XYZ file of C-alpha atoms in Angstrom:
507
model
C 4.185 131.369 -22.961
C 7.561 129.693 -23.367
C 8.637 128.520 -26.815
C 9.921 124.994 -27.273
C 11.658 123.554 -30.314
C 10.761 119.879 -30.668
C 13.555 117.685 -31.956
C 11.710 114.443 -32.627
C 13.067 111.545 -30.630
C 15.316 113.769 -28.492
C 13.038 114.828 -25.643
C 14.783 114.991 -22.276
C 13.313 114.425 -18.843
C 13.686 118.151 -18.176
C 11.753 118.902 -21.403
C 8.968 116.532 -20.392
C 8.701 117.929 -16.862
C 8.495 121.493 -18.175
C 5.895 120.569 -20.812
C 3.774 118.911 -18.126
C 3.977 121.789 -15.663
C 3.354 124.763 -17.957
C 1.784 125.608 -21.322
C 4.180 126.235 -24.169
C 4.314 127.106 -27.847
C 6.020 124.410 -29.863
C 7.720 124.340 -33.221
C 9.170 121.376 -35.031
C 12.878 121.415 -35.762
C 13.060 121.718 -39.547
C 15.640 118.938 -39.781
C 12.794 116.414 -39.586
C 10.822 117.770 -42.549
C 12.555 115.760 -45.269
C 11.948 112.471 -43.453
C 8.277 113.310 -42.937
C 7.840 114.115 -46.634
C 9.682 110.981 -47.754
C 7.561 108.803 -45.470
C 4.291 110.340 -46.692
C 5.406 109.957 -50.302
C 6.052 106.255 -49.726
C 2.440 105.828 -48.601
C 1.132 107.675 -51.643
C 3.251 105.467 -53.916
C 1.524 102.384 -52.503
C -1.798 103.799 -53.642
C -0.468 104.884 -57.049
C 1.041 101.453 -57.663
C -2.196 99.713 -56.650
C -0.451 97.732 -53.905
C -2.342 96.338 -50.935
C -0.787 97.280 -47.583
C -2.312 96.962 -44.114
C -3.328 100.271 -42.611
C -3.265 102.094 -45.921
C -5.945 100.444 -48.038
C -7.240 97.619 -45.847
C -9.561 97.312 -42.874
C -8.250 97.046 -39.345
C -7.923 94.343 -36.708
C -9.849 91.250 -37.749
C -10.846 93.117 -40.947
C -7.222 93.531 -42.016
C -7.711 91.305 -45.066
C -10.497 93.502 -46.476
C -9.314 95.653 -49.396
C -10.575 99.253 -49.447
C -11.090 101.055 -52.757
C -9.092 104.235 -53.406
C -12.239 106.358 -53.474
C -13.031 105.308 -49.897
C -9.614 105.898 -48.322
C -10.458 109.288 -46.832
C -13.747 107.933 -45.531
C -11.844 104.971 -44.061
C -9.652 107.262 -41.968
C -12.578 109.414 -40.858
C -14.625 106.348 -39.942
C -11.681 104.885 -38.041
C -11.341 107.961 -35.824
C -15.061 108.365 -35.181
C -15.693 104.683 -34.448
C -12.773 104.532 -32.024
C -13.711 107.671 -30.052
C -15.635 105.649 -27.458
C -13.944 106.614 -24.190
C -15.847 107.143 -20.971
C -15.342 108.825 -17.621
C -13.942 112.169 -16.581
C -11.533 114.046 -18.798
C -7.801 113.550 -18.494
C -6.360 116.746 -16.987
C -5.208 119.426 -19.414
C -1.534 119.270 -18.403
C -1.316 115.561 -19.141
C -3.192 115.979 -22.448
C -0.707 118.673 -23.494
C 2.133 116.296 -22.672
C 0.636 113.362 -24.589
C -0.035 115.567 -27.627
C 3.598 116.635 -27.744
C 4.689 113.015 -27.353
C 2.507 112.193 -30.359
C 4.020 115.053 -32.371
C 7.523 113.852 -31.537
C 6.688 110.293 -32.562
C 4.975 111.166 -35.845
C 7.677 113.643 -36.853
C 10.419 111.023 -36.846
C 9.366 110.012 -40.339
C 8.234 106.416 -39.829
C 4.471 106.997 -39.794
C 3.603 108.056 -43.346
C 1.726 111.131 -42.180
C 1.884 114.540 -43.861
C 3.725 117.468 -42.290
C 0.542 119.552 -42.526
C -1.310 117.051 -40.333
C 1.428 117.084 -37.699
C 1.456 120.882 -37.790
C -2.326 120.906 -37.278
C -1.700 119.043 -34.013
C 0.959 121.640 -33.127
C -1.592 124.390 -33.816
C -3.953 122.930 -31.228
C -1.172 122.961 -28.633
C -0.074 126.488 -29.489
C -3.607 127.888 -29.392
C -4.345 126.236 -26.062
C -7.040 123.939 -27.465
C -7.063 120.843 -25.277
C -9.128 117.882 -26.482
C -11.613 116.431 -24.014
C -10.204 112.928 -23.656
C -12.175 110.561 -21.403
C -9.822 108.829 -19.017
C -11.208 105.309 -19.413
C -11.439 103.004 -22.408
C -7.919 101.878 -23.328
C -6.363 98.464 -22.690
C -2.919 99.658 -23.769
C -2.511 97.531 -26.874
C -3.016 98.477 -30.519
C -2.066 101.743 -28.890
C -4.230 103.922 -26.688
C -6.907 103.745 -29.371
C -9.938 105.320 -27.733
C -8.230 108.251 -26.002
C -6.087 109.057 -29.045
C -9.221 108.905 -31.209
C -10.742 111.654 -29.057
C -7.564 113.681 -29.560
C -7.671 113.082 -33.321
C -11.371 113.911 -33.592
C -10.544 117.445 -32.471
C -8.495 117.908 -35.654
C -11.658 117.060 -37.584
C -13.793 119.496 -35.593
C -15.568 116.723 -33.712
C -16.117 116.366 -29.963
C -15.461 118.745 -27.080
C -12.359 120.610 -25.964
C -11.179 122.863 -23.170
C -10.356 126.370 -24.328
C -9.521 129.202 -21.936
C -10.953 127.298 -18.970
C -14.219 126.615 -20.776
C -15.548 123.381 -22.243
C -16.798 124.040 -25.773
C -17.129 122.123 -29.021
C -14.026 121.451 -31.084
C -15.706 123.127 -34.031
C -16.262 126.324 -32.045
C -12.695 126.354 -30.687
C -11.175 125.918 -34.134
C -13.285 128.812 -35.410
C -12.267 131.084 -32.510
C -8.604 130.445 -33.332
C -8.959 130.810 -37.100
C -8.195 127.138 -37.699
C -9.938 124.726 -40.031
C -10.908 121.111 -39.539
C -8.676 118.803 -41.553
C -9.357 115.865 -43.859
C -7.212 112.868 -43.018
C -5.488 111.082 -45.884
C -4.451 107.453 -46.237
C -2.914 105.958 -43.077
C -3.112 109.221 -41.129
C -5.972 108.249 -38.843
C -4.247 104.984 -37.979
C -0.947 106.778 -37.302
C -2.711 109.176 -34.955
C -4.632 106.460 -33.082
C -1.861 103.894 -32.752
C 0.715 104.609 -30.079
C 1.386 104.550 -26.362
C 1.396 108.299 -25.788
C -1.575 108.400 -23.379
C -0.217 105.622 -21.174
C 3.246 107.181 -21.288
C 2.046 110.687 -20.421
C -0.021 109.375 -17.498
C 2.947 107.330 -16.281
C 5.243 110.354 -16.559
C 2.828 112.361 -14.446
C 2.896 109.505 -11.942
C 6.694 109.534 -12.006
C 6.994 113.293 -11.476
C 4.528 113.233 -8.589
C 6.275 110.196 -7.105
C 9.577 112.086 -7.239
C 7.970 114.964 -5.356
C 6.589 112.582 -2.734
C 9.897 110.753 -2.478
C 11.781 113.976 -1.812
C 9.197 115.113 0.736
C 9.458 111.708 2.429
C 13.213 112.163 2.917
C 12.576 115.454 4.714
C 9.656 114.114 6.761
C 11.585 110.951 7.613
C 14.613 112.921 8.760
C 12.428 115.241 10.818
C 10.835 112.200 12.440
C 14.271 110.864 13.373
C 14.962 114.002 15.385
C 11.410 114.225 16.733
C 11.786 110.702 18.134
C 15.338 111.405 19.358
C 16.562 108.752 16.958
C 20.148 108.002 16.018
C 21.960 109.059 12.871
C 24.451 106.199 13.232
C 22.453 103.954 10.827
C 23.171 106.502 8.088
C 26.943 106.074 8.397
C 28.469 105.950 4.918
C 30.392 102.739 5.615
C 27.255 100.699 6.255
C 25.843 101.498 2.849
C 29.071 101.266 0.907
C 29.544 97.627 1.876
C 26.079 96.701 0.592
C 26.669 98.537 -2.663
C 23.210 99.608 -3.852
C 23.526 103.084 -5.373
C 20.009 104.148 -4.395
C 20.656 103.208 -0.780
C 24.028 104.984 -0.793
C 22.454 108.147 -2.232
C 19.584 108.159 0.263
C 21.888 107.657 3.239
C 24.028 110.578 2.073
C 20.966 112.803 2.028
C 19.901 111.742 5.513
C 23.373 112.658 6.757
C 23.061 116.059 5.095
C 19.544 116.703 6.385
C 20.460 115.855 9.999
C 23.845 117.601 10.046
C 24.429 119.855 13.085
C 21.238 118.881 14.892
C 21.231 120.050 18.519
C 18.659 117.378 19.332
C 20.982 114.636 18.123
C 23.941 116.040 20.021
C 21.895 116.049 23.213
C 21.504 112.265 23.354
C 24.720 110.910 21.856
C 25.349 108.907 25.019
C 21.801 107.685 25.659
C 21.082 104.051 26.514
C 18.833 103.321 23.505
C 20.492 100.581 21.456
C 18.469 100.617 18.247
C 15.627 102.535 16.652
C 12.637 100.817 15.035
C 13.033 99.938 11.367
C 10.880 102.821 10.102
C 13.639 105.166 11.327
C 16.741 103.008 11.147
C 16.146 101.306 7.790
C 15.094 104.373 5.805
C 18.153 104.229 3.509
C 17.477 100.582 2.722
C 13.757 101.082 2.074
C 13.882 104.488 0.392
C 17.008 103.468 -1.503
C 15.189 100.502 -3.004
C 12.296 102.810 -3.888
C 14.718 105.221 -5.538
C 16.122 102.383 -7.631
C 12.587 101.624 -8.857
C 11.967 105.295 -9.678
C 15.163 105.390 -11.705
C 14.259 102.172 -13.512
C 10.862 103.623 -14.438
C 12.515 106.865 -15.550
C 14.742 105.009 -17.999
C 11.812 103.064 -19.473
C 9.481 106.046 -19.737
C 12.082 108.358 -21.247
C 12.792 105.748 -23.911
C 9.073 105.336 -24.589
C 8.535 109.105 -24.704
C 10.953 109.218 -27.648
C 9.680 106.045 -29.305
C 7.818 105.477 -32.540
C 4.914 103.289 -31.481
C 2.309 103.314 -34.246
C 1.752 100.617 -36.873
C 2.543 99.798 -39.622
C 5.879 101.596 -39.864
C 7.259 103.173 -43.014
C 10.948 102.605 -43.763
C 11.171 104.880 -46.769
C 14.897 104.316 -47.350
C 14.093 100.712 -48.267
C 10.619 101.327 -49.624
C 9.203 98.982 -46.976
C 6.042 99.279 -44.908
C 6.091 96.684 -42.134
C 3.396 95.701 -39.676
C 4.628 94.946 -36.174
C 3.564 95.638 -32.610
C 5.285 98.724 -31.202
C 1.883 99.893 -30.017
C 1.865 97.229 -27.288
C 2.471 99.180 -24.080
C 3.888 96.366 -21.939
C 7.071 98.355 -21.129
C 4.928 101.214 -19.813
C 2.636 98.853 -17.897
C 5.515 97.123 -16.126
C 7.189 100.440 -15.322
C 3.895 101.823 -13.977
C 3.415 98.719 -11.848
C 6.915 99.161 -10.435
C 6.062 102.783 -9.672
C 2.836 101.731 -7.963
C 4.675 99.409 -5.588
C 7.319 102.072 -4.906
C 4.702 104.763 -4.277
C 2.816 102.468 -1.925
C 6.001 101.808 0.057
C 6.741 105.533 0.460
C 3.379 105.844 2.190
C 3.664 102.578 4.114
C 6.890 103.477 5.921
C 5.725 107.065 6.514
C 2.568 105.796 8.214
C 4.721 103.620 10.475
C 6.808 106.624 11.512
C 3.658 108.537 12.457
C 2.511 105.530 14.497
C 5.876 105.556 16.254
C 5.699 109.265 17.053
C 2.271 109.078 18.686
C 3.308 106.073 20.825
C 4.820 107.502 24.007
C 6.657 104.244 24.749
C 8.558 104.407 21.439
C 9.033 108.135 20.929
C 9.376 109.413 24.491
C 6.904 112.136 23.558
C 3.461 112.785 25.098
C 0.867 110.253 23.988
C -0.689 111.245 20.666
C 1.587 114.302 20.644
C -0.636 116.466 22.792
C -0.649 117.711 26.356
C -3.563 116.954 28.675
C -4.262 113.671 26.928
C -7.699 112.238 27.543
C -9.329 115.629 27.268
C -7.372 116.009 24.030
C -7.123 113.203 21.441
C -4.293 114.909 19.587
C -3.009 113.056 16.531
C -4.935 109.852 17.264
C -7.368 110.087 14.349
C -4.996 111.922 12.011
C -2.954 108.742 12.193
C -6.076 106.716 11.376
C -6.431 108.798 8.221
C -2.838 108.003 7.268
C -3.515 104.321 7.917
C -6.610 104.380 5.720
C -4.697 105.971 2.853
C -1.827 103.501 3.180
C -4.274 100.611 3.124
C -5.966 101.931 -0.022
C -2.609 102.086 -1.749
C -1.888 98.468 -0.918
C -4.907 97.475 -2.997
C -4.107 99.938 -5.777
C -0.549 98.615 -5.976
C -1.740 95.262 -7.318
C -0.076 94.916 -10.738
C -2.305 95.839 -13.668
C 0.000 94.261 -16.245
C -0.819 90.706 -15.145
C -4.417 91.163 -16.273
C -5.287 90.714 -19.934
C -8.645 90.468 -21.661
C -8.624 89.589 -25.379
C -10.246 92.157 -27.675
C -11.105 92.551 -31.354
C -12.398 88.985 -31.774
C -9.138 87.553 -30.365
C -6.962 89.350 -32.929
C -5.651 91.400 -30.025
C -5.396 88.479 -27.645
C -2.915 89.878 -25.121
C -3.075 93.450 -23.885
C -0.980 95.457 -21.413
C -3.528 97.451 -19.369
C -0.861 100.174 -19.313
C -3.346 103.032 -19.343
C -4.984 101.958 -16.110
C -1.602 100.951 -14.665
C -0.462 104.542 -15.187
C -3.730 106.303 -14.387
C -4.121 104.803 -10.896
C -0.747 106.378 -9.970
C -2.537 109.737 -9.733
C -4.737 108.519 -6.870
C -1.865 106.681 -5.227
C 0.362 109.759 -5.219
C -2.465 111.854 -3.808
C -2.859 109.304 -1.011
C 0.864 109.402 -0.247
C 0.782 113.181 -0.172
C -1.876 112.911 2.545
C 0.111 110.325 4.512
C 3.220 112.501 4.383
C 1.243 115.583 5.404
C 0.172 113.814 8.599
C 3.775 112.792 9.300
C 4.983 116.340 8.586
C 2.556 117.708 11.175
C 3.365 114.975 13.685
C 7.140 115.301 13.311
C 6.940 119.090 13.599
C 4.916 118.671 16.793
C 7.584 116.318 18.121
C 10.294 118.868 17.327
C 8.314 121.483 19.267
C 8.314 119.192 22.300
C 12.139 118.989 22.091
C 12.452 122.781 22.432
C 14.613 124.694 23.284
C 16.849 122.238 21.456
C 16.728 122.655 17.699
C 16.922 120.257 14.830
C 19.440 120.739 11.992
C 19.495 124.010 10.014
C 17.940 122.372 6.943
C 15.200 120.709 8.935
C 14.634 123.800 11.059
C 13.813 125.666 7.832
C 11.478 122.837 6.783
C 9.829 122.962 10.233
C 9.450 126.722 10.136
C 7.786 126.645 6.704
C 5.051 124.513 8.220
C 4.720 126.686 11.308
C 4.109 129.721 9.098
C 0.982 127.938 7.872
C -0.017 125.756 10.830
C 0.338 126.613 14.521
C 1.569 124.156 17.125
C -1.154 121.725 18.224
C -1.769 122.720 21.853
C -5.354 121.461 22.153
C -7.911 119.696 19.965
C -9.222 121.781 17.100
C -10.632 121.408 13.581
C -7.614 119.729 12.029
C -8.626 118.807 8.461
C -7.803 122.227 6.941
C -4.325 122.076 8.473
C -3.680 118.667 6.922
C -4.721 120.228 3.599
C -2.244 123.076 4.126
C 0.530 120.620 4.905
C -0.352 118.693 1.746
C -0.087 121.829 -0.375
C 3.242 122.761 1.203
C 4.675 119.354 0.328
C 3.287 119.584 -3.205
C 4.459 123.101 -3.939
C 7.922 123.153 -2.366
C 10.733 122.057 -4.662
C 12.879 120.373 -2.056
C 15.252 118.771 -4.544
C 17.623 121.744 -4.628
C 18.845 121.110 -1.077
C 19.651 117.436 -1.672
C 22.897 115.933 -2.914
C 22.718 114.651 -6.478
C 19.709 114.169 -8.688
C 16.752 112.062 -7.651
C 15.681 110.760 -11.089
C 17.270 113.315 -13.433
């Protein structure tokens, strides 16, 4: 298991991607220890000086004006965690939970949360021992932090609830015992610091971003392969066209289409054909995919900032001796970024579905109807395209912005919420749908390339074509096709196609 030193507030996109994809052992950079201690000491001084400060010795939400006696402060934190652990639904996947736990560690360790080092290290111990809290996916509105899901995470520290340990679901108490760990007692403010924050929404959105990047890259390859399969032109990818418009995403995408189609025998064979223009789904790929890339990069910037943010409340500014209540827990930045991702993801699938429709239409592609010989007896790709259409249509509904919806909670104390957790969570289903849409296009475009034989596509695309043919044979007559779509999906998921492209996609 790889070791990772966490420098609070300095996580990179590469760090986050690696944390999400593989288990790791983490250790806090010792440079943060003094700030953590100073912040925790400031909280203790409030209690010693008999001051009244929200989140330390008061109730929460509408009960913020209720003073809590010193003897009840530990009970207050315990009660807070247990009462807020009210999530429902299936568990968030273990990879995303690992990511959100490390985001929480990074946030708390910056020294603005008033939490003890030992409590942060207890969270690190869970990560290092492979104890993954069972966190129900539903129950957060993305304001006052991701309260319910983070309460389930925090309950694990107390030996409460269920966890996943070595591929088995067991009680937190049993997992702690197996690993020689003890349940902890939370001190003043610690439960609130653990529960407040946007880490669940952010981790889910980061997963959505990483999967969208994979789909985006696959869509460039599938789109380029479709250009050759349909005997389309590469003239619309001419550098000059895109330079005069000026959008960097469009310029970058066009450059990659030029690279992917370079030295195609199929293209050379019809340089002097009488076709004037290709349909938009081929010709306007740089404009559409470039705009999508711009949205991916926007979301990357927002989510990387939020991954390194301190988002609990109140915040402890120990240098000034101040503890200030604000609203960094409100996840509106994440919600808006996730909504932008949802629209972008939907568009990746929408234009891919149109290319498949083009390929199976003999009048547009010049290929046999539905990409199969002996049509009539064989239906070919007719219903595979219907599947792609169904998935694209689902994504249109899922792309509706979640951030525009707000239901007041906590007796109108929390009267505007972000819905960031759902905004981010639905990206998982959307990306899975796009993966299916692209798999159908991959199969269809490869079939079109086969019909152009003995002419070959470009060297890069020939390799991409051959990787599919090693898993799925040419479609020569109707057969049970669903398993082959599944194989194409896995190929697109598991291949890291970024290495062949010019420049970074999102970083």
